[in-house]
mmCIF file of C-alpha atoms and ligand atoms in Angstrom:
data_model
loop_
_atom_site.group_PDB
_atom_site.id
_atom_site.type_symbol
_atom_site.label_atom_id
_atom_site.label_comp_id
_atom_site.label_asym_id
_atom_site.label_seq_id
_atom_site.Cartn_x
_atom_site.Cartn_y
_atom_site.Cartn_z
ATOM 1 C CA UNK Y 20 -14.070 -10.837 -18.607
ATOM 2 C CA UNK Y 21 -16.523 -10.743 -15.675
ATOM 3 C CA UNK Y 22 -16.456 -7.274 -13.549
ATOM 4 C CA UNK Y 23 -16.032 -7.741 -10.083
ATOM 5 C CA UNK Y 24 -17.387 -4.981 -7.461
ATOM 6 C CA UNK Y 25 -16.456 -6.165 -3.823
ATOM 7 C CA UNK Y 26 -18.440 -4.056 -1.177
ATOM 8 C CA UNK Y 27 -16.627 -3.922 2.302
ATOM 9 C CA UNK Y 28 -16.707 -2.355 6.064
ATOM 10 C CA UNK Y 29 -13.939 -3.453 7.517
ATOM 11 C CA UNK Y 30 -10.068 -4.374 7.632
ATOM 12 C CA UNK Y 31 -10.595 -5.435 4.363
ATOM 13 C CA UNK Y 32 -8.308 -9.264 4.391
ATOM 14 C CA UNK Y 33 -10.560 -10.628 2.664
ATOM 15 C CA UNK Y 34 -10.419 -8.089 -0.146
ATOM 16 C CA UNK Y 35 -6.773 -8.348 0.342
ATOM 17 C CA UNK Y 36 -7.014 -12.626 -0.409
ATOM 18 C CA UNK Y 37 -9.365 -11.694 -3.897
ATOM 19 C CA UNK Y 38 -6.400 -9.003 -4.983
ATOM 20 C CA UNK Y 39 -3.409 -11.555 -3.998
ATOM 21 C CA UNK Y 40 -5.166 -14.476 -6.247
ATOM 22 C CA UNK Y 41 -6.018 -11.822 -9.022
ATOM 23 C CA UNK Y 42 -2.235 -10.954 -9.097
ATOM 24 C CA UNK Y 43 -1.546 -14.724 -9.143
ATOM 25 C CA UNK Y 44 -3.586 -15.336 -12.379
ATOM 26 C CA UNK Y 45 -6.083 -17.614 -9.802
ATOM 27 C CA UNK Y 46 -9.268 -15.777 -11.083
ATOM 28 C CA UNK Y 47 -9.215 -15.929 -14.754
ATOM 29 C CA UNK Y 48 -12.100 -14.637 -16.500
ATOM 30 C CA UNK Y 49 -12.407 -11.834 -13.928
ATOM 31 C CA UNK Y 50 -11.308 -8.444 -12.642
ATOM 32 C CA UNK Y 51 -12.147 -6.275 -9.360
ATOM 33 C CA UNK Y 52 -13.596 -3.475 -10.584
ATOM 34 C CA UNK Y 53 -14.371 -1.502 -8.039
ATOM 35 C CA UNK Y 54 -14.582 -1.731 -3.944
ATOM 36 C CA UNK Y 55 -17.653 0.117 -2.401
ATOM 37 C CA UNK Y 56 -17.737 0.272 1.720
ATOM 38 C CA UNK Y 57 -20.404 0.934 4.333
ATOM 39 C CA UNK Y 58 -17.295 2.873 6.184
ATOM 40 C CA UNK Y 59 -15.315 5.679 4.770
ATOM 41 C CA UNK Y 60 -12.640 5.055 7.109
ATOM 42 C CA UNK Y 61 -12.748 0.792 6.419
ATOM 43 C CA UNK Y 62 -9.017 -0.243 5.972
ATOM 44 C CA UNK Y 63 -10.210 -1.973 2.945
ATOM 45 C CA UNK Y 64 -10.692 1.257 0.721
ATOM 46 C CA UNK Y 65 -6.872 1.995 1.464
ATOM 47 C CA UNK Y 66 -6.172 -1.653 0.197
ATOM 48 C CA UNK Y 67 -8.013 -1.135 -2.905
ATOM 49 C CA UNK Y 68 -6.609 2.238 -3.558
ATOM 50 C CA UNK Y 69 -2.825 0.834 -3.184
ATOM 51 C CA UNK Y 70 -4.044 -1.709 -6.363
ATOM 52 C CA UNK Y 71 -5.094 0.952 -8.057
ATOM 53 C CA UNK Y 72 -8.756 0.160 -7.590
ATOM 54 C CA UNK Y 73 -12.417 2.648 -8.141
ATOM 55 C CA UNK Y 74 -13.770 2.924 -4.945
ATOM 56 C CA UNK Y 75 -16.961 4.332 -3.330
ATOM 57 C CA UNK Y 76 -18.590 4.824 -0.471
ATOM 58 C CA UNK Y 77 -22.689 4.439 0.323
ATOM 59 C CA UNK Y 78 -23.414 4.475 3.534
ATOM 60 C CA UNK Y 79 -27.387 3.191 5.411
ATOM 61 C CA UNK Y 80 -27.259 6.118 7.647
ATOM 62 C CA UNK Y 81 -27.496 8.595 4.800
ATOM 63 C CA UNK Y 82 -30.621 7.790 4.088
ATOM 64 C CA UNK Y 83 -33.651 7.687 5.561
ATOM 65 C CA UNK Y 84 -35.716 5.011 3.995
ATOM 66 C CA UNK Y 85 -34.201 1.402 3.969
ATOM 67 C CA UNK Y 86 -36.034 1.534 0.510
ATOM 68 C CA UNK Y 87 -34.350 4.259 -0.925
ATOM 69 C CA UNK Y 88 -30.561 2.747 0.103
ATOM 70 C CA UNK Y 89 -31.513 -0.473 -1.454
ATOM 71 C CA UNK Y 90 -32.649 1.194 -4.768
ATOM 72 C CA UNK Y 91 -29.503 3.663 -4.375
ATOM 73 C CA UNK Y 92 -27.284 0.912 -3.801
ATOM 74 C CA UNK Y 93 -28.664 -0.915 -6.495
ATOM 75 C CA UNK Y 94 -28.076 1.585 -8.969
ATOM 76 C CA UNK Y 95 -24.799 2.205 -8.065
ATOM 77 C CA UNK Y 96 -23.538 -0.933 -8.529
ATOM 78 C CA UNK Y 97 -25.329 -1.167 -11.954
ATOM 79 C CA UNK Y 98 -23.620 1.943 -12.646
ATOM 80 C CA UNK Y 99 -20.361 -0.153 -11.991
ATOM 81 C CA UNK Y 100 -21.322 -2.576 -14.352
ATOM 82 C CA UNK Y 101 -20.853 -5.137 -11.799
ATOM 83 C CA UNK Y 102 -21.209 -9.037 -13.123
ATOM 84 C CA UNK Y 103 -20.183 -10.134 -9.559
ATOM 85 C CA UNK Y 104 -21.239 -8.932 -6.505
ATOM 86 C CA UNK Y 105 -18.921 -10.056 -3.407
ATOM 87 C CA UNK Y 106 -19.310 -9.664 -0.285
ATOM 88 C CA UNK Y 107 -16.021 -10.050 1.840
ATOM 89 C CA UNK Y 108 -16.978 -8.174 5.321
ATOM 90 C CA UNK Y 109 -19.843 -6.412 4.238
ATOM 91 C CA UNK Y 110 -21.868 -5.453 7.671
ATOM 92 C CA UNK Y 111 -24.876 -4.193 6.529
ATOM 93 C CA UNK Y 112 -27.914 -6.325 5.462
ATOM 94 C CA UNK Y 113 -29.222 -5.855 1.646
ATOM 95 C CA UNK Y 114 -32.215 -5.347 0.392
ATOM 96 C CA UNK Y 115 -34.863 -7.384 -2.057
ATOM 97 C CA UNK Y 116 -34.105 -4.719 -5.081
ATOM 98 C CA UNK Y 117 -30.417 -5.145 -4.865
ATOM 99 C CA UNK Y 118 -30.852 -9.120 -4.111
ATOM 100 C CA UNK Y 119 -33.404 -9.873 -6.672
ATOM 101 C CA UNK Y 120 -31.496 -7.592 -9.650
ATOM 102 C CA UNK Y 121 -28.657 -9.556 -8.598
ATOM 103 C CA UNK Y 122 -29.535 -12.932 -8.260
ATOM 104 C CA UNK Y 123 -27.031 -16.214 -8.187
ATOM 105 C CA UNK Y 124 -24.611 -12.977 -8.698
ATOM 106 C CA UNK Y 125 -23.599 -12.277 -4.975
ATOM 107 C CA UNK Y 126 -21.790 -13.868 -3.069
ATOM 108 C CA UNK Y 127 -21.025 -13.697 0.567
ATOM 109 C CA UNK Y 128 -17.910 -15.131 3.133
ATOM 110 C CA UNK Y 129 -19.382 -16.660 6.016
ATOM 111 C CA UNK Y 130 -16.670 -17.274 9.208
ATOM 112 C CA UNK Y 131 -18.765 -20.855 10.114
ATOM 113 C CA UNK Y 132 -20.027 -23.217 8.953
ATOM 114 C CA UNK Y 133 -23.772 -22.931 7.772
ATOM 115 C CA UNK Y 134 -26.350 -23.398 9.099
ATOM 116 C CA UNK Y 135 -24.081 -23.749 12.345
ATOM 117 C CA UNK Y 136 -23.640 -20.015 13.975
ATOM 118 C CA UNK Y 137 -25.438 -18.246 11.017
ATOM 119 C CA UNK Y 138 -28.336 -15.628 10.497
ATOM 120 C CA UNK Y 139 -29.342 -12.616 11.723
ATOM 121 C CA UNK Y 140 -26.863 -10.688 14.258
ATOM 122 C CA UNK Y 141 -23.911 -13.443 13.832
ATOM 123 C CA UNK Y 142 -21.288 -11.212 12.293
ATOM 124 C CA UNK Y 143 -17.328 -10.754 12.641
ATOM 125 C CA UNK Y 144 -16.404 -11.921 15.987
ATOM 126 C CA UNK Y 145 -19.698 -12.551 17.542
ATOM 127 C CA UNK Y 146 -19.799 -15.615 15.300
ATOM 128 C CA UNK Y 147 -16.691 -16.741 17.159
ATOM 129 C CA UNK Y 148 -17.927 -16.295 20.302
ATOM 130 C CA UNK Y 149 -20.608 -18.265 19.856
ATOM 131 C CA UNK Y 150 -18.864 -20.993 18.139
ATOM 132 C CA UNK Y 151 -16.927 -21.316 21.630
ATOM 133 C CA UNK Y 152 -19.978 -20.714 23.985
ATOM 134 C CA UNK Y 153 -21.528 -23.917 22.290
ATOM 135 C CA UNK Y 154 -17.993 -25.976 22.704
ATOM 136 C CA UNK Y 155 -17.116 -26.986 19.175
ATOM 137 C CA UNK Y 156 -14.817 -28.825 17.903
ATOM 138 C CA UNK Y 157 -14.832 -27.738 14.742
ATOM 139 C CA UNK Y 158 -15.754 -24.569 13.091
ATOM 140 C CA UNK Y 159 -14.860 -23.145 9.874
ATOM 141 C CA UNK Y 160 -16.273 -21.051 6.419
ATOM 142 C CA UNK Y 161 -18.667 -20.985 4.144
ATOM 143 C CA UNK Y 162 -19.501 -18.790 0.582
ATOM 144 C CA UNK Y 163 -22.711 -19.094 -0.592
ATOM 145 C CA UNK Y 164 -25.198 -17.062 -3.041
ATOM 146 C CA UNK Y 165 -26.856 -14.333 -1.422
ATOM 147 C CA UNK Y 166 -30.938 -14.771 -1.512
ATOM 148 C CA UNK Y 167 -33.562 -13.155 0.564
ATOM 149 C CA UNK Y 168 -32.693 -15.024 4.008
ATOM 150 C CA UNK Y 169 -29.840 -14.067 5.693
ATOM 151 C CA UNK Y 170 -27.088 -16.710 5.134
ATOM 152 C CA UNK Y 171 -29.789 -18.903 3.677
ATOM 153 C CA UNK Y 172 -28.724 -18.911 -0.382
ATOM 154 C CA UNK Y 173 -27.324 -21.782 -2.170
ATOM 155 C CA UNK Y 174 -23.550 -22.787 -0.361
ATOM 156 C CA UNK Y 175 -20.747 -22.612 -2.754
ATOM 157 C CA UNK Y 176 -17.818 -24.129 -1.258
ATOM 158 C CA UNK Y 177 -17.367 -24.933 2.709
ATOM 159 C CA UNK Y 178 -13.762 -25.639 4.608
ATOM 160 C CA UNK Y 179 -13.468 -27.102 8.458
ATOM 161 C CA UNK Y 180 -10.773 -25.824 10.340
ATOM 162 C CA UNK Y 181 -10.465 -27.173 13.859
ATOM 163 C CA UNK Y 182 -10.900 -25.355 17.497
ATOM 164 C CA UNK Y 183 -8.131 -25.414 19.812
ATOM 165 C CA UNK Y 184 -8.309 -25.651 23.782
ATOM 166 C CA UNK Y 185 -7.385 -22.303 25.053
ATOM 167 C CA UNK Y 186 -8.935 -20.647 21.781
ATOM 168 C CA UNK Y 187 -10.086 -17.038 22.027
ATOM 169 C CA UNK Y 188 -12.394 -15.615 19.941
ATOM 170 C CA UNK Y 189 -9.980 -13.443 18.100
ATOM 171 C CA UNK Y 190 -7.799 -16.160 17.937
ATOM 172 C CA UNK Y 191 -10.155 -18.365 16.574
ATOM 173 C CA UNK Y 192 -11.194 -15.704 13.960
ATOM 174 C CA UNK Y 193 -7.574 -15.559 12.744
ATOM 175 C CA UNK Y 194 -7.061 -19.161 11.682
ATOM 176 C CA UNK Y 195 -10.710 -19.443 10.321
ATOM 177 C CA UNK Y 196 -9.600 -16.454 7.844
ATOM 178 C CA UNK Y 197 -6.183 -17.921 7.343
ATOM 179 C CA UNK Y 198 -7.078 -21.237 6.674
ATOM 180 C CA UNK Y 199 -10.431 -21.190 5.140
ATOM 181 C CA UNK Y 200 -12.131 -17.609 4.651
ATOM 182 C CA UNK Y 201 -8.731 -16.382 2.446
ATOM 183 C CA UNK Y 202 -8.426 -19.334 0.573
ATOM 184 C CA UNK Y 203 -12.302 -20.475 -0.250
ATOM 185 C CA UNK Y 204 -13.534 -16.804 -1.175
ATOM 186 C CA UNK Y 205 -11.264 -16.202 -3.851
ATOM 187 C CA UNK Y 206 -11.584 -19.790 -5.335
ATOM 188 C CA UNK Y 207 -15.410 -19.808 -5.450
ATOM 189 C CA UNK Y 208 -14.792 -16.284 -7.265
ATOM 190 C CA UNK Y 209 -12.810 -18.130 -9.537
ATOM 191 C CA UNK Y 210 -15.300 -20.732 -10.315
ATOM 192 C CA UNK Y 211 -18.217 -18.315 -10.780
ATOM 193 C CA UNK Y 212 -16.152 -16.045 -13.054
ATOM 194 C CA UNK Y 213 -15.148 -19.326 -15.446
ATOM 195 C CA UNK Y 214 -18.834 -20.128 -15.210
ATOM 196 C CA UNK Y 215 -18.105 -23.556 -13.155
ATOM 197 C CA UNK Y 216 -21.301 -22.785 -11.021
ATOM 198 C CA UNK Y 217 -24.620 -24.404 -11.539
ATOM 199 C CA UNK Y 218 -27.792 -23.725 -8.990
ATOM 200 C CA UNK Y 219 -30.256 -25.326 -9.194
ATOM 201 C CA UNK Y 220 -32.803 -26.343 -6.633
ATOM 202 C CA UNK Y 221 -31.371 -24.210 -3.791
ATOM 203 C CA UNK Y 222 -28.283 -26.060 -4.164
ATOM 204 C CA UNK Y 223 -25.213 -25.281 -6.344
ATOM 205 C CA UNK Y 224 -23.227 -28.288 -8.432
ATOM 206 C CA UNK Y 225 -19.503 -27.310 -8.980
ATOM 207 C CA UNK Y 226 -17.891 -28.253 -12.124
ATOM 208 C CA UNK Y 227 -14.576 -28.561 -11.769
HETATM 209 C C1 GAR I 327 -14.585 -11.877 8.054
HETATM 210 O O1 GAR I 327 -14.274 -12.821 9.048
HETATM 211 C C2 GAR I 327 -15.898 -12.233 7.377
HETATM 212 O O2 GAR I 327 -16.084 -13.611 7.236
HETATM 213 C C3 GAR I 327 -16.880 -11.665 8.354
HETATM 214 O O3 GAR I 327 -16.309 -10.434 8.763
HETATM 215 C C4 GAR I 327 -14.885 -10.509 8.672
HETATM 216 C C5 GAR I 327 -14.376 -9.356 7.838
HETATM 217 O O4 GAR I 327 -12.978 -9.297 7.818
HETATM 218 N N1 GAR I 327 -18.171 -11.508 7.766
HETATM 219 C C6 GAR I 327 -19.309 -11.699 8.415
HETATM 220 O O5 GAR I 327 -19.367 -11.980 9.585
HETATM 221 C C7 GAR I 327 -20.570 -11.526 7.565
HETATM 222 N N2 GAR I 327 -21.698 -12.121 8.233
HETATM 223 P P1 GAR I 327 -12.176 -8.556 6.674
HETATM 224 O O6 GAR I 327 -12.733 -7.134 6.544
HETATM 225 O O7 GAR I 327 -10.758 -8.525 7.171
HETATM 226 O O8 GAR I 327 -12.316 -9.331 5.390
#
């Protein structure tokens, strides 16, 4: 049984979609462990805490060195005995201790499409806004391994979901989650905890 720690900031739905398809028997060889946030008031600690879930909380600003976070974030999740790294929300960027100790072990919920809207300061809404900016038609998700370039590691599974005239950005945001975020994040979980997920040249092959 793989350990699971899911590190958060936010609202936490995502976290919400991994608990749902634990409690459905969807993710079979693996359990959430433990939920560490970047926020000690995130939503998603409250979530976790109602399943009866460790938390923690590590937060950038505490320290003073980027260096010393990574290493103490590191640690921590060692300390957790964490198999599985996920990110679902997670707004602050990792480090090369934490990425490299964890590699092919992270994975991260993208709301587009990569390598459409991706990168460096496209987080949470912004994403959206951009997405609609540029005029898309369609937009969608993406979870992929973490690696040292920021939405650049191997893409595990990808869903499209279509922009409507008259779209906001929150609006948009809401049916990317419901229809693709919620429902490809837990799955590729799934997959990596049954050991279905091969990388191999920057690329992953599913077997399922
Ligand atoms: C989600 O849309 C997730 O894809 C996005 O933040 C939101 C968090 O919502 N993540 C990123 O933009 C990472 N680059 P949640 O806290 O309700 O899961």
């Amino acid at each position: 049984m793989k350990n699971i720690v899911v590190l958060v900031s936010g609202g936490g739905t995502n976290l919400q979609a991994l608990i749902d398809a634990q409690n459905r028997g969807d993710i079979k060889n693996g359990k959430i462990t433990c939920v560490i946030s970047s926020n000690p008031n995130a939503y998603a600690l409250e979530r976790a805490k109602n399943n009866g879930i460790d938390t923690a909380v590590i937060r950038r600003k505490d320290f003073d060195k980027f260096e010393s976070y990574d290493s103490s974030l590191t640690t921590l999740l060692q300390l957790k005995n964490a198999d599985l790294v996920v990110l679902a929300g997670f707004m602050t960027i990792l480090g090369r201790q934490v990425i490299k100790t964890f590699e092919n072990r992270i994975i991260n919920i993208h709301p587009a499409l990569i390598p459409s809207f991706c990168g460096e300061g496209y987080y949470g809404l912004r994403v959206h806004e951009e997405a609609l900016k540029k005029g898309v038609k369609v937009t969608g998700a993406t979870a992929h391994f973490v690696n040292e370039i920021c939405d650049g590691g191997p893409i595990i599974l990808q869903k499209a979901v279509e922009v409507q005239d008259g779209d906001t950005p929150e609006i948009l945001q809401k049916r990317v989650m419901e229809q693709a975020e919620w429902k490809i994040l837990p799955h590729a979980v799934a997959l990596f905890c049954e050991d279905k997920i091969i990388v191999k040249d920057g690329k992953t092959q599913i077997l399922d």
